[in-house]
Tab-separated table of C-alpha atoms in Angstrom:
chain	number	residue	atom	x	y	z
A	19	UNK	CA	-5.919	-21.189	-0.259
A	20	UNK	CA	-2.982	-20.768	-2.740
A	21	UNK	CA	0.399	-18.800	-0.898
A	22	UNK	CA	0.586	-15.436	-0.866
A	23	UNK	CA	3.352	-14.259	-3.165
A	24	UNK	CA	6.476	-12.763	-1.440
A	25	UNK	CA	6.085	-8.632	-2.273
A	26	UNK	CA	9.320	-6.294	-3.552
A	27	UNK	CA	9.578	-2.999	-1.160
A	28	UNK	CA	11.661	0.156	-1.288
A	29	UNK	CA	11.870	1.270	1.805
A	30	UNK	CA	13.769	4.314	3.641
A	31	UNK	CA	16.776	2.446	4.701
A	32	UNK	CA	16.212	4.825	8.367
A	33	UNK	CA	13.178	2.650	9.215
A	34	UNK	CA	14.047	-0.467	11.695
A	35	UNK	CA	17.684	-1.197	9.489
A	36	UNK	CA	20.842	1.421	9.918
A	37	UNK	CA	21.654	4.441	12.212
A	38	UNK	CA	21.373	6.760	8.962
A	39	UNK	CA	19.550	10.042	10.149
A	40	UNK	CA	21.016	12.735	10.106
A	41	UNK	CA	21.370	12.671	13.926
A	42	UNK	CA	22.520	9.304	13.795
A	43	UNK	CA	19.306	7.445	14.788
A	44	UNK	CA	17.473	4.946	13.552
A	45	UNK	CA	13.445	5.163	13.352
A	46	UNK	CA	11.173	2.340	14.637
A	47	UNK	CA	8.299	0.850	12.377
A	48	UNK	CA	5.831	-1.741	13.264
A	49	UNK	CA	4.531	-1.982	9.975
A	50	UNK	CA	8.549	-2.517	8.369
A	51	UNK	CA	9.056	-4.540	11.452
A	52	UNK	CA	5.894	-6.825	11.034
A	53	UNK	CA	6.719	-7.020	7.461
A	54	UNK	CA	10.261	-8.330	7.270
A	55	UNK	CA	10.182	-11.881	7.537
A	56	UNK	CA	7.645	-11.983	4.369
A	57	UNK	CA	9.132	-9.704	2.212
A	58	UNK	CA	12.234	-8.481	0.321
A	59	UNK	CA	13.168	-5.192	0.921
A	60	UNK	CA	15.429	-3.188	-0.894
A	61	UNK	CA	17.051	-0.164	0.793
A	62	UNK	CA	17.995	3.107	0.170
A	63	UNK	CA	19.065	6.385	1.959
A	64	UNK	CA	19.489	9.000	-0.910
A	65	UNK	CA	21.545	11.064	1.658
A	66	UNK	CA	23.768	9.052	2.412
A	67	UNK	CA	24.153	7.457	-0.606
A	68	UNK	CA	25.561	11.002	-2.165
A	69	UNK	CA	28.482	11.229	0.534
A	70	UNK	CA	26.455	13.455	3.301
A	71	UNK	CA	27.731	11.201	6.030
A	72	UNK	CA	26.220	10.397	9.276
A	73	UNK	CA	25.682	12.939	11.491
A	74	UNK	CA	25.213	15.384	9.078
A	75	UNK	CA	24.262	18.636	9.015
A	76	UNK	CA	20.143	18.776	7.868
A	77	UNK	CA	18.876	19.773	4.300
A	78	UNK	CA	15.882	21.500	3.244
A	79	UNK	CA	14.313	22.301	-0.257
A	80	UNK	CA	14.333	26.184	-1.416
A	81	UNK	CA	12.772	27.661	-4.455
A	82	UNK	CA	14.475	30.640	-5.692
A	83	UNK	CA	12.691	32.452	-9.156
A	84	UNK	CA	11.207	28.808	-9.575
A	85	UNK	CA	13.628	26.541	-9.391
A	86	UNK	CA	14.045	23.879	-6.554
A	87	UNK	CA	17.625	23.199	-5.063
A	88	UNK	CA	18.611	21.145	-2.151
A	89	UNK	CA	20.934	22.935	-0.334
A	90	UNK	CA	22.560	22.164	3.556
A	91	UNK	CA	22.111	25.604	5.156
A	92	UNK	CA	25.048	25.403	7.993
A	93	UNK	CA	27.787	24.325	5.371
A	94	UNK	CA	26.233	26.297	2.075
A	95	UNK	CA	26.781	22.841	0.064
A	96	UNK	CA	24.070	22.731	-3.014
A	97	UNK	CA	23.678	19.223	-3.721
A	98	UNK	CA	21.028	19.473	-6.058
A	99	UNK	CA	22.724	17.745	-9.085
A	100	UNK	CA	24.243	14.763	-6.945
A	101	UNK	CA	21.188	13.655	-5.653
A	102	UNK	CA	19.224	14.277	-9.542
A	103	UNK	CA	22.263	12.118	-10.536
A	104	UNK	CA	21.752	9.822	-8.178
A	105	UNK	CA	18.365	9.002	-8.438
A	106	UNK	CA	18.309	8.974	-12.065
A	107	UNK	CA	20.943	6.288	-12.258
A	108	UNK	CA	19.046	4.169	-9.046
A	109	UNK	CA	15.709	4.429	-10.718
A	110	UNK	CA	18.074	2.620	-14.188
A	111	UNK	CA	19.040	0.397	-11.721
A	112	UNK	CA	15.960	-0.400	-10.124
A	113	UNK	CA	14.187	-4.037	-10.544
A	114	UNK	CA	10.412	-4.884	-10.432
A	115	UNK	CA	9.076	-3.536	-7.203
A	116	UNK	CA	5.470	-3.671	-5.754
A	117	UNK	CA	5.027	-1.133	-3.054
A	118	UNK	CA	7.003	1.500	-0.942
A	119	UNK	CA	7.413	2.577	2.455
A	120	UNK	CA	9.080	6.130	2.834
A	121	UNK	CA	10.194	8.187	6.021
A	122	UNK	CA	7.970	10.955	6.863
A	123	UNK	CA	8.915	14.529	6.344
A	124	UNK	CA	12.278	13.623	4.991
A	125	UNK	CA	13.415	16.255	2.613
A	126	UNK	CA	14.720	13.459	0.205
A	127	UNK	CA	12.528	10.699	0.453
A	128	UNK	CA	9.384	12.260	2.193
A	129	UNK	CA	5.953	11.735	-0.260
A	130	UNK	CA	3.659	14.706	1.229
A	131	UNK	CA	3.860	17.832	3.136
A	132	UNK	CA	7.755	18.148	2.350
A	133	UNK	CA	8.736	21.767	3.718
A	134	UNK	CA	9.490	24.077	0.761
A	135	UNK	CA	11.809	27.256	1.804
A	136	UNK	CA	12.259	30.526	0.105
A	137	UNK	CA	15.634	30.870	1.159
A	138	UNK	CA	18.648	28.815	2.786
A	139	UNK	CA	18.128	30.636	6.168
A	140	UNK	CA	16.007	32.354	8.237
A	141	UNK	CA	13.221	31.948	5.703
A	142	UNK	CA	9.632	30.978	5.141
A	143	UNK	CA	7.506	28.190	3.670
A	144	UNK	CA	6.648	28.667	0.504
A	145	UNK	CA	5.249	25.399	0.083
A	146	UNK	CA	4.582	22.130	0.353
A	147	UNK	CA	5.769	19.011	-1.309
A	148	UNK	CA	7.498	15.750	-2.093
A	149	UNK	CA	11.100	14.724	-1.602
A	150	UNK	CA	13.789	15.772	-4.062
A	151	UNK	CA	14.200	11.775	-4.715
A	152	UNK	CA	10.500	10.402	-3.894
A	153	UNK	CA	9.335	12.965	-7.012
A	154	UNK	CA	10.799	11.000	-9.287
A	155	UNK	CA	9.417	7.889	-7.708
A	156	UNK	CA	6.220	9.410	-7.624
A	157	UNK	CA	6.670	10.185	-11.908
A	158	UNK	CA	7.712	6.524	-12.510
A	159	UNK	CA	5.391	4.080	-9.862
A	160	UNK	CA	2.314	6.567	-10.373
A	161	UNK	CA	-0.444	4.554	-8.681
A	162	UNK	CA	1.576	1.858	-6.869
A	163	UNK	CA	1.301	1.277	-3.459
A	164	UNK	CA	3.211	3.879	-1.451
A	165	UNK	CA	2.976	5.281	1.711
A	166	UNK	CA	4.934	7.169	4.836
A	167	UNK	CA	5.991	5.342	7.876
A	168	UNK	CA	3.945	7.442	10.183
A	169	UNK	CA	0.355	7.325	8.074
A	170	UNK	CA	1.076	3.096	8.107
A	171	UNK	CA	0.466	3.261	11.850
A	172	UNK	CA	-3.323	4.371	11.046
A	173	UNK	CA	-5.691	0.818	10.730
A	174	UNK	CA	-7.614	1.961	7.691
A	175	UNK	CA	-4.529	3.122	5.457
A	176	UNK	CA	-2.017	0.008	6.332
A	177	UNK	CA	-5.351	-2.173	5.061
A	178	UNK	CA	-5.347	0.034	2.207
A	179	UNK	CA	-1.837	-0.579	1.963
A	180	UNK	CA	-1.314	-4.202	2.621
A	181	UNK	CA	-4.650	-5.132	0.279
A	182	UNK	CA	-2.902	-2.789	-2.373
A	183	UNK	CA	0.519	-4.311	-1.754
A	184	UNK	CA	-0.024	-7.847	-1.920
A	185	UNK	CA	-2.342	-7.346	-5.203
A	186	UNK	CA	0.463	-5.953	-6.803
A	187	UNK	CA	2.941	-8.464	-6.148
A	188	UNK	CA	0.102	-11.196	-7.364
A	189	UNK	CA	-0.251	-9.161	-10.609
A	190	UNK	CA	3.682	-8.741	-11.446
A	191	UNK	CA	3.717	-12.650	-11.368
A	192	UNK	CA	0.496	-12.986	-13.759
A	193	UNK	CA	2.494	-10.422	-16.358
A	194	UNK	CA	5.693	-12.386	-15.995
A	195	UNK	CA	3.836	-15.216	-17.029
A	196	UNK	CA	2.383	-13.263	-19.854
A	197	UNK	CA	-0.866	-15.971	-20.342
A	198	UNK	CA	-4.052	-14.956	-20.865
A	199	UNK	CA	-5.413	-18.128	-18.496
A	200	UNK	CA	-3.666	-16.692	-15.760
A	201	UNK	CA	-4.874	-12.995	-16.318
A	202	UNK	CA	-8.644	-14.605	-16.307
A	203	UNK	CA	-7.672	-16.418	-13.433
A	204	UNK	CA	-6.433	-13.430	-11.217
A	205	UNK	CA	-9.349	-11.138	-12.527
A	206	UNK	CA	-11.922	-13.867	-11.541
A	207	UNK	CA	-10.032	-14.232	-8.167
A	208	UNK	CA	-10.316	-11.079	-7.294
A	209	UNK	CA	-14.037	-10.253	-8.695
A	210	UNK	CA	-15.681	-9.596	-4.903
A	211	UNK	CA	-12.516	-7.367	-3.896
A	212	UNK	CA	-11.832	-5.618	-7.379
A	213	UNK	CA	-16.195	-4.528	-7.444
A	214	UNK	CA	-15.700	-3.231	-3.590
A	215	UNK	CA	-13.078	-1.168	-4.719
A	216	UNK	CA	-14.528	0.144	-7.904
A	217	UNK	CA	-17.134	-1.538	-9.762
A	218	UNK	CA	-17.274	0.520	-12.736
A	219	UNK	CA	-13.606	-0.004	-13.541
A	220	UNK	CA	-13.893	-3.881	-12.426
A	221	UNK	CA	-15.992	-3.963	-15.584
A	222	UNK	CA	-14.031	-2.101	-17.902
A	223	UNK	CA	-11.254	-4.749	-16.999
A	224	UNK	CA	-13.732	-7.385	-17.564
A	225	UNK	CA	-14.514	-6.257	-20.899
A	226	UNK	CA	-10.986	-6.102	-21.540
A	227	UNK	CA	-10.137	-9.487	-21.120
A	228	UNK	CA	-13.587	-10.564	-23.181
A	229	UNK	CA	-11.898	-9.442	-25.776
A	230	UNK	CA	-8.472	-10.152	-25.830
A	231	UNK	CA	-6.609	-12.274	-28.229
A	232	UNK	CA	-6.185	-15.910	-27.862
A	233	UNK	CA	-3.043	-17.205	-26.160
A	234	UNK	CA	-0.394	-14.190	-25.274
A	235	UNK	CA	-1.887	-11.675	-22.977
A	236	UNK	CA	0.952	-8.834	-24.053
A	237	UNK	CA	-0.997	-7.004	-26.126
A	238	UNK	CA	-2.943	-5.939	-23.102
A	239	UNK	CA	-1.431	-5.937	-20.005
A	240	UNK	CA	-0.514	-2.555	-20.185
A	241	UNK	CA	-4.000	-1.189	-20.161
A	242	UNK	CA	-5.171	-4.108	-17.990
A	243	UNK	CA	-2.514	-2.793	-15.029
A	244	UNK	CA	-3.869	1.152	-16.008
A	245	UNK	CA	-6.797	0.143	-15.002
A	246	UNK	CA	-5.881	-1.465	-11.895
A	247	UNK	CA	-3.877	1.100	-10.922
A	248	UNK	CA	-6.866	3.093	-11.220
A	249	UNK	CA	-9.104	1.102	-8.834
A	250	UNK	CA	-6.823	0.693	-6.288
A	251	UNK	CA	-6.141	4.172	-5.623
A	252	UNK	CA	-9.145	4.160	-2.509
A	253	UNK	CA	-11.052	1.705	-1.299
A	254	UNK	CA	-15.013	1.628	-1.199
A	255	UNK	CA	-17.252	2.939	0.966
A	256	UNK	CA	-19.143	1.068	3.922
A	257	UNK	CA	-22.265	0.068	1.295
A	258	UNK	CA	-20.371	-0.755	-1.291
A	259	UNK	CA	-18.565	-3.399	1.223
A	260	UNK	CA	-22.346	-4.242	2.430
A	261	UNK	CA	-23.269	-4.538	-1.456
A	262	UNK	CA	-20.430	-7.254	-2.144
A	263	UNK	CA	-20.857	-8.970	1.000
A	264	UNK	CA	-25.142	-10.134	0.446
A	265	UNK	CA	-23.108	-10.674	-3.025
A	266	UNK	CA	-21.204	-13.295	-1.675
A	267	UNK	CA	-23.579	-14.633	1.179
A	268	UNK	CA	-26.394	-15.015	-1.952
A	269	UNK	CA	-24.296	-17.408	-3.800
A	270	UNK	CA	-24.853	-20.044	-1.266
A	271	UNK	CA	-27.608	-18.786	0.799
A	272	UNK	CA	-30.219	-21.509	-0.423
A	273	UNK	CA	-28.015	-23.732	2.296
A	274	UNK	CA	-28.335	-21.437	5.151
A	275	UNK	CA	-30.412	-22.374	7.746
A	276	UNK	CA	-33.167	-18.912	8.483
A	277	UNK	CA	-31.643	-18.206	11.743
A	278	UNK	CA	-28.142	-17.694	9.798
A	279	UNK	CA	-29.671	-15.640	7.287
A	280	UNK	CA	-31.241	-13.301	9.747
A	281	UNK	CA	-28.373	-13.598	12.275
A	282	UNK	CA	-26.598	-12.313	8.900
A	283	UNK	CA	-29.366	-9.519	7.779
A	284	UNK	CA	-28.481	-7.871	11.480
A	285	UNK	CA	-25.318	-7.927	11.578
A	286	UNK	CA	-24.871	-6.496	7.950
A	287	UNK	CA	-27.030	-3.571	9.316
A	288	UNK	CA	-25.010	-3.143	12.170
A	289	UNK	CA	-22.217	-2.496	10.016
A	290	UNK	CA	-23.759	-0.198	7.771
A	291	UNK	CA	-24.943	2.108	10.831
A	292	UNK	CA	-21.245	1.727	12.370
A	293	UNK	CA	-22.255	-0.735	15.373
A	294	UNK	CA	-19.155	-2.875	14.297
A	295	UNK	CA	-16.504	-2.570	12.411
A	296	UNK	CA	-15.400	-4.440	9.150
A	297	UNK	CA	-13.150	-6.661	10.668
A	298	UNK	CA	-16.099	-8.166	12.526
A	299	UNK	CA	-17.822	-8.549	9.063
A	300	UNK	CA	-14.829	-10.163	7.561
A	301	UNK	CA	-15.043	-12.221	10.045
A	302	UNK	CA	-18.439	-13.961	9.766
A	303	UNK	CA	-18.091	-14.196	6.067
A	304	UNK	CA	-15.068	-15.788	6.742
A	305	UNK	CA	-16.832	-18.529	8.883
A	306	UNK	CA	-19.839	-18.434	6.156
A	307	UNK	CA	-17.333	-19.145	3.344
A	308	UNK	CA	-15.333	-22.252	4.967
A	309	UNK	CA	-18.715	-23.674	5.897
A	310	UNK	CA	-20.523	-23.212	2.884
A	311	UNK	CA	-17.718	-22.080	-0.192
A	312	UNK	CA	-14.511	-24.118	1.072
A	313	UNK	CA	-13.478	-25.412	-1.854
A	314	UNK	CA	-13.488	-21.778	-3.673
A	315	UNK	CA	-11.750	-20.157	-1.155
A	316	UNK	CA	-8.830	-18.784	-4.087
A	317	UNK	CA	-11.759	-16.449	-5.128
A	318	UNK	CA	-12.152	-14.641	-1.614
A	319	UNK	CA	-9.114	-12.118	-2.031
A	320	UNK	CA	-11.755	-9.716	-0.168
A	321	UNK	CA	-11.759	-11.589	2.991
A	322	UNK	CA	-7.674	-12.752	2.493
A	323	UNK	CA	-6.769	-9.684	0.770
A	324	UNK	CA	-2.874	-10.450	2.794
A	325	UNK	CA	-1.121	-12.852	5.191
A	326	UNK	CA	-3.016	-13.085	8.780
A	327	UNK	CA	0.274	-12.092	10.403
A	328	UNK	CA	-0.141	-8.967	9.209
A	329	UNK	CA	-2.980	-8.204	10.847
A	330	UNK	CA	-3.008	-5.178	12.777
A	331	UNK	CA	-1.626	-5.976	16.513
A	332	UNK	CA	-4.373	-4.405	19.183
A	333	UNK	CA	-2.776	-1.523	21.739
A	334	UNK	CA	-1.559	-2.953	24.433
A	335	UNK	CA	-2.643	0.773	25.965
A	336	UNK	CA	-5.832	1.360	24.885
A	337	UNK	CA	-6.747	-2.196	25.771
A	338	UNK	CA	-5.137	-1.904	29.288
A	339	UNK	CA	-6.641	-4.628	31.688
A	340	UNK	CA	-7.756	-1.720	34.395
A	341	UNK	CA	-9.566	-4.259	36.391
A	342	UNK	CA	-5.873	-6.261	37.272
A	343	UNK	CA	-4.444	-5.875	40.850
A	344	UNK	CA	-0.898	-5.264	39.361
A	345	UNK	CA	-2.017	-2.427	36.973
């Protein structure tokens, strides 16, 4: 297989990398942690970046006759412009990036479920939001890869992630490059993961690149990565990753021995009807594809959507050896 490209990450500078909460601690991440070595991360505390120190005093959103200020209740500093400055002139600043990790219910940098007050003190919740900062981010990266710290610890959305992530980075190097050989290339790559996703835009993007100009692939990159955007916001269902897998088990299934292919029908229905999970799938087709498809293996993004090592680690709790004398 071809190496995975190295991904760009904002992340909350509070996750695994400086004592820059507002109480002075630092927050633990597997996900940040796991992802370090592989990646280049770029990052940012918006608080402290504006001169709120640490320990500081917490903020909260209020929205007063419709407007939304950030405000520190205990000192009655409004730093509402500071931090729109701020962000504005970051966001200038700001090279290519591919994905984002964010602290959870940060006033600043928080994506969902932000607390919104209707006062500085000893009021309610109005509503519910994003961070002063991570709204702009949302505005500008619509459709990237971007999640909180505490949702990444869930199996099903840091596969999401990761799949989404690593995509990403592939595609900023394909529109670098700006050739339409290399946009075929990373389209036909990606054909069995791109239909799980979403199979109606997969063809849309397919007729895009039918017909496309010769040579220079500028004229349509823009819509291309619209579209991709657009199937990558949620992954497919269970039968639509059944669908893609007797996809990929047909084109090579006239060298299966009978036993394989109904060892193969089984476990598929197993799947579908929840009896294992898709990492066990993934991992037959895995073992069907080096036997039978070694030489293609580039065009198996599905079952290498990102490195191994990211894979995520089992719980040492849940899977507690009960049985052990010591234990």
């Amino acid at each position: 297989m071809s190496d995975f490209p190295r991904p760009r990450i904002l992340v909350s500078r509070c996750l695994e990398f400086d004592n820059v909460r507002y109480n002075g601690q630092v927050i633990h991440s597997q996900i940040v942690r796991d992802l370090e070595p592989i990646v280049d991360f770029i990052k940012v505390c918006p608080e402290v970046e504006i001169g709120l120190g640490v320990p500081r005093e917490p903020i909260r959103i209020v929205k007063e006759k419709g407007n939304y200020r950030l405000v520190q209740p205990k000192t009655g500093r409004d730093v509402t412009r500071e931090m729109d400055d701020f962000t504005d002139n970051f966001l200038s600043r700001l090279e290519d990036v591919d994905g984002f990790i964010f602290k959870s219910g940060s006033p600043t940098i928080g994506i969902r479920n932000i607390k919104v007050y209707s006062g500085e003190t000893m009021a309610p919740v109005v509503e519910r939001g994003s961070g002063f900062f991570t709204k702009k981010i949302l505005d500008k990266y619509a459709g990237y890869p971007m999640e909180e710290d505490d949702r990444l610890r869930n199996y099903r959305i840091r596969h999401h992630f990761l799949t989404q992530l690593y995509t990403f980075a592939d595609f900023r190097q394909v529109k670098d490059s700006a050739l339409s050989d290399e946009m075929l290339k990373f389209n036909k790559k990606n054909a069995f993961l791109f239909s799980f996703y979403n199979d109606n835009t997969y063809r849309k993007m397919c007729d895009l690149l039918e017909n496309k100009p010769n040579g220079a692939a500028y004229g349509i990159i823009p819509a291309y990565e619209e579209m991709l955007k657009e199937l990558m916001q949620k992954p497919g269902d269970p039968e639509s990753k059944a669908a893609v897998a007797q996809k990929i088990v047909s084109s090579f299934d006239s060298s299966m021995s009978s036993s394989e292919k109904e060892f193969f029908k089984n476990h598929l229905q197993n799947y579908l009807e929840m009896r294992i999970d898709e990492d066990a799938l993934t991992e037959v087709l895995r073992l069907y594809v080096h036997r039978y498809d070694a030489e293609n293996l580039d065009n198996y993004t599905i079952l290498y959507p990102y490195p191994d090592v990211l894979r995520m680690p089992g719980d040492s709790k849940r899977d507690k050896d009960y049985w052990s004398e010591n234990k």
